[in-house]
C-alpha cells in the first residue's frame, strides 16, 4: 500500500493524524495529485440508501491543499451482497460523479458547512439512484409475465436469452 501512495491515518491519535494530513496536503499541491477518500471512514451494510456521518479529516485536507472536492457516489449494493451468507450475486452497481465543490478561499472554520453540504448532495444523489432503480425493477416486473436472464456463453457460442 505504501507504493500506491496510501496515507495511513491513526484515528486513535489526533496529533499523528493531523501530521499525516499535513504531509498529504503538501504532496497533493507539489505533485498535483488526487486523493480518494471515503468520508464515512467505514462501510455500511444498510439495505436502504443512507450515509453514515462523515469524518471531517478529508475536508480539512481539501481546504488545506486548496483543491476541489469531486463527490462520487455508488449505488447501494444490498441487492447484490448477502452479508449473513457472505455471498455476492452478479449484477451492476451504478456510480455517479457529482459536480466539483470548490474549496477556494475556504478556511478551517468553513469545514463543518462544507462537510454537511457535501454529505447532503451525496445523499440526495444516492436516494435518486435508489428511486430510479426501484422504478426500473417495478416497471420491468409489471410489463412482463416472464423474466429474462442473460447467460454468459463461451466466445465461440452464440449469445442467447433464456426465458424462465
mmCIF file of C-alpha atoms in Angstrom:
data_model
loop_
_atom_site.group_PDB
_atom_site.id
_atom_site.type_symbol
_atom_site.label_atom_id
_atom_site.label_comp_id
_atom_site.label_asym_id
_atom_site.label_seq_id
_atom_site.Cartn_x
_atom_site.Cartn_y
_atom_site.Cartn_z
ATOM 1 C CA UNK A 1 0.000 0.000 0.000
ATOM 2 C CA UNK A 2 2.937 2.296 0.549
ATOM 3 C CA UNK A 3 3.852 2.033 -3.150
ATOM 4 C CA UNK A 4 0.376 3.244 -4.096
ATOM 5 C CA UNK A 5 0.849 6.412 -2.060
ATOM 6 C CA UNK A 6 -1.633 5.390 0.615
ATOM 7 C CA UNK A 7 -1.831 7.834 3.511
ATOM 8 C CA UNK A 8 -2.317 5.909 6.731
ATOM 9 C CA UNK A 9 -4.349 7.717 9.379
ATOM 10 C CA UNK A 10 -4.226 6.710 13.029
ATOM 11 C CA UNK A 11 -7.697 7.782 14.119
ATOM 12 C CA UNK A 12 -6.856 6.994 17.737
ATOM 13 C CA UNK A 13 -4.092 9.631 17.788
ATOM 14 C CA UNK A 14 -5.231 13.065 16.616
ATOM 15 C CA UNK A 15 -1.709 14.535 16.566
ATOM 16 C CA UNK A 16 -0.302 11.899 14.201
ATOM 17 C CA UNK A 17 -3.464 12.047 12.075
ATOM 18 C CA UNK A 18 -3.058 15.816 11.620
ATOM 19 C CA UNK A 19 0.620 15.354 10.678
ATOM 20 C CA UNK A 20 -0.330 12.698 8.126
ATOM 21 C CA UNK A 21 -2.914 15.032 6.576
ATOM 22 C CA UNK A 22 -0.414 17.924 6.538
ATOM 23 C CA UNK A 23 2.073 15.756 4.653
ATOM 24 C CA UNK A 24 -0.619 14.601 2.249
ATOM 25 C CA UNK A 25 -1.733 18.199 1.579
ATOM 26 C CA UNK A 26 1.841 19.238 0.756
ATOM 27 C CA UNK A 27 2.265 16.248 -1.558
ATOM 28 C CA UNK A 28 -1.063 16.939 -3.285
ATOM 29 C CA UNK A 29 -0.001 20.516 -4.022
ATOM 30 C CA UNK A 30 3.549 19.638 -5.031
ATOM 31 C CA UNK A 31 2.643 16.730 -7.327
ATOM 32 C CA UNK A 32 -0.827 17.931 -8.381
ATOM 33 C CA UNK A 33 -2.102 14.639 -7.044
ATOM 34 C CA UNK A 34 -5.684 13.491 -6.499
ATOM 35 C CA UNK A 35 -6.729 11.605 -3.386
ATOM 36 C CA UNK A 36 -9.629 9.184 -2.987
ATOM 37 C CA UNK A 37 -11.198 9.254 0.469
ATOM 38 C CA UNK A 38 -14.262 7.526 1.869
ATOM 39 C CA UNK A 39 -15.566 10.234 4.230
ATOM 40 C CA UNK A 40 -17.657 7.837 6.332
ATOM 41 C CA UNK A 41 -14.474 6.113 7.469
ATOM 42 C CA UNK A 42 -16.029 2.639 7.219
ATOM 43 C CA UNK A 43 -18.567 0.516 5.344
ATOM 44 C CA UNK A 44 -22.313 0.468 5.847
ATOM 45 C CA UNK A 45 -24.454 -2.574 5.151
ATOM 46 C CA UNK A 46 -27.799 -0.782 5.160
ATOM 47 C CA UNK A 47 -30.377 -2.081 2.683
ATOM 48 C CA UNK A 48 -31.781 1.439 2.349
ATOM 49 C CA UNK A 49 -29.863 4.261 0.660
ATOM 50 C CA UNK A 50 -28.110 6.018 3.510
ATOM 51 C CA UNK A 51 -24.816 7.556 4.533
ATOM 52 C CA UNK A 52 -23.131 7.339 7.895
ATOM 53 C CA UNK A 53 -21.926 10.609 9.448
ATOM 54 C CA UNK A 54 -18.847 11.971 7.662
ATOM 55 C CA UNK A 55 -15.464 12.306 9.317
ATOM 56 C CA UNK A 56 -14.036 15.796 8.779
ATOM 57 C CA UNK A 57 -10.420 14.888 8.017
ATOM 58 C CA UNK A 58 -10.926 14.683 4.252
ATOM 59 C CA UNK A 59 -12.492 18.128 4.226
ATOM 60 C CA UNK A 60 -9.698 19.645 6.309
ATOM 61 C CA UNK A 61 -7.267 18.082 3.829
ATOM 62 C CA UNK A 62 -9.073 19.548 0.811
ATOM 63 C CA UNK A 63 -9.241 23.025 2.372
ATOM 64 C CA UNK A 64 -5.585 22.904 3.429
ATOM 65 C CA UNK A 65 -4.473 21.734 -0.042
ATOM 66 C CA UNK A 66 -6.810 24.199 -1.772
ATOM 67 C CA UNK A 67 -8.241 21.529 -4.063
ATOM 68 C CA UNK A 68 -11.754 20.893 -5.297
ATOM 69 C CA UNK A 69 -13.806 18.066 -3.857
ATOM 70 C CA UNK A 70 -15.344 15.818 -6.509
ATOM 71 C CA UNK A 71 -18.032 13.741 -4.790
ATOM 72 C CA UNK A 72 -18.553 10.265 -6.245
ATOM 73 C CA UNK A 73 -21.454 8.080 -5.137
ATOM 74 C CA UNK A 74 -22.055 4.397 -5.736
ATOM 75 C CA UNK A 75 -25.439 2.752 -5.748
ATOM 76 C CA UNK A 76 -26.282 0.715 -2.668
ATOM 77 C CA UNK A 77 -25.178 -2.882 -3.215
ATOM 78 C CA UNK A 78 -27.519 -4.582 -0.719
ATOM 79 C CA UNK A 79 -29.300 -6.226 -3.675
ATOM 80 C CA UNK A 80 -26.012 -7.958 -4.589
ATOM 81 C CA UNK A 81 -24.456 -8.785 -1.222
ATOM 82 C CA UNK A 82 -25.882 -11.043 1.452
ATOM 83 C CA UNK A 83 -23.670 -10.198 4.431
ATOM 84 C CA UNK A 84 -25.034 -13.002 6.601
ATOM 85 C CA UNK A 85 -24.300 -15.637 3.953
ATOM 86 C CA UNK A 86 -21.086 -13.898 2.818
ATOM 87 C CA UNK A 87 -22.273 -14.170 -0.772
ATOM 88 C CA UNK A 88 -22.217 -11.788 -3.734
ATOM 89 C CA UNK A 89 -24.682 -12.047 -6.599
ATOM 90 C CA UNK A 90 -23.831 -10.944 -10.123
ATOM 91 C CA UNK A 91 -25.155 -7.540 -11.044
ATOM 92 C CA UNK A 92 -24.357 -3.938 -11.719
ATOM 93 C CA UNK A 93 -23.668 -1.066 -9.364
ATOM 94 C CA UNK A 94 -24.103 2.381 -10.862
ATOM 95 C CA UNK A 95 -21.651 5.135 -9.993
ATOM 96 C CA UNK A 96 -22.320 8.858 -10.359
ATOM 97 C CA UNK A 97 -19.787 11.701 -10.348
ATOM 98 C CA UNK A 98 -21.264 14.893 -8.908
ATOM 99 C CA UNK A 99 -20.214 18.464 -9.744
ATOM 100 C CA UNK A 100 -16.986 19.603 -8.052
ATOM 101 C CA UNK A 101 -17.163 21.680 -4.880
ATOM 102 C CA UNK A 102 -14.573 24.431 -4.691
ATOM 103 C CA UNK A 103 -12.510 24.993 -1.564
ATOM 104 C CA UNK A 104 -11.037 28.225 -2.917
ATOM 105 C CA UNK A 105 -10.896 30.893 -0.197
ATOM 106 C CA UNK A 106 -12.247 28.493 2.445
ATOM 107 C CA UNK A 107 -10.766 28.367 5.930
ATOM 108 C CA UNK A 108 -10.738 25.739 8.659
ATOM 109 C CA UNK A 109 -13.815 27.421 10.126
ATOM 110 C CA UNK A 110 -15.725 26.520 6.919
ATOM 111 C CA UNK A 111 -15.102 22.766 7.198
ATOM 112 C CA UNK A 112 -18.305 21.942 9.112
ATOM 113 C CA UNK A 113 -20.513 23.610 6.485
ATOM 114 C CA UNK A 114 -18.506 22.075 3.608
ATOM 115 C CA UNK A 115 -18.818 18.622 5.166
ATOM 116 C CA UNK A 116 -22.581 18.991 5.605
ATOM 117 C CA UNK A 117 -23.114 20.395 2.096
ATOM 118 C CA UNK A 118 -21.102 17.567 0.542
ATOM 119 C CA UNK A 119 -22.937 14.903 2.540
ATOM 120 C CA UNK A 120 -26.346 16.335 1.621
ATOM 121 C CA UNK A 121 -25.536 16.392 -2.112
ATOM 122 C CA UNK A 122 -24.206 12.826 -1.974
ATOM 123 C CA UNK A 123 -27.210 11.546 -0.014
ATOM 124 C CA UNK A 124 -29.625 13.190 -2.451
ATOM 125 C CA UNK A 125 -27.820 11.549 -5.394
ATOM 126 C CA UNK A 126 -27.857 8.125 -3.717
ATOM 127 C CA UNK A 127 -31.576 8.423 -2.956
ATOM 128 C CA UNK A 128 -32.278 9.440 -6.578
ATOM 129 C CA UNK A 129 -30.309 6.417 -7.806
ATOM 130 C CA UNK A 130 -32.346 4.179 -5.485
ATOM 131 C CA UNK A 131 -35.666 5.595 -6.718
ATOM 132 C CA UNK A 132 -34.570 5.120 -10.336
ATOM 133 C CA UNK A 133 -33.510 1.517 -9.682
ATOM 134 C CA UNK A 134 -36.743 0.708 -7.832
ATOM 135 C CA UNK A 135 -38.848 2.252 -10.617
ATOM 136 C CA UNK A 136 -36.911 0.328 -13.259
ATOM 137 C CA UNK A 137 -37.445 -3.007 -11.471
ATOM 138 C CA UNK A 138 -41.117 -2.277 -10.741
ATOM 139 C CA UNK A 139 -41.736 -1.337 -14.372
ATOM 140 C CA UNK A 140 -39.871 -4.394 -15.667
ATOM 141 C CA UNK A 141 -41.757 -6.820 -13.431
ATOM 142 C CA UNK A 142 -45.188 -5.363 -14.230
ATOM 143 C CA UNK A 143 -44.660 -5.254 -18.006
ATOM 144 C CA UNK A 144 -43.766 -8.922 -18.403
ATOM 145 C CA UNK A 145 -45.117 -12.157 -17.031
ATOM 146 C CA UNK A 146 -41.789 -13.866 -17.692
ATOM 147 C CA UNK A 147 -38.334 -12.752 -16.772
ATOM 148 C CA UNK A 148 -35.287 -12.859 -18.998
ATOM 149 C CA UNK A 149 -31.882 -13.788 -17.711
ATOM 150 C CA UNK A 150 -28.659 -13.202 -19.595
ATOM 151 C CA UNK A 151 -26.328 -16.158 -19.547
ATOM 152 C CA UNK A 152 -22.610 -15.825 -20.251
ATOM 153 C CA UNK A 153 -21.718 -18.008 -23.219
ATOM 154 C CA UNK A 154 -18.269 -19.126 -24.404
ATOM 155 C CA UNK A 155 -16.806 -16.832 -27.107
ATOM 156 C CA UNK A 156 -17.439 -19.382 -29.878
ATOM 157 C CA UNK A 157 -21.137 -19.843 -28.988
ATOM 158 C CA UNK A 158 -23.944 -17.520 -29.957
ATOM 159 C CA UNK A 159 -25.451 -15.351 -27.232
ATOM 160 C CA UNK A 160 -28.933 -16.308 -26.090
ATOM 161 C CA UNK A 161 -31.511 -15.020 -23.644
ATOM 162 C CA UNK A 162 -33.192 -17.703 -21.589
ATOM 163 C CA UNK A 163 -36.864 -17.317 -20.653
ATOM 164 C CA UNK A 164 -37.748 -18.503 -17.130
#
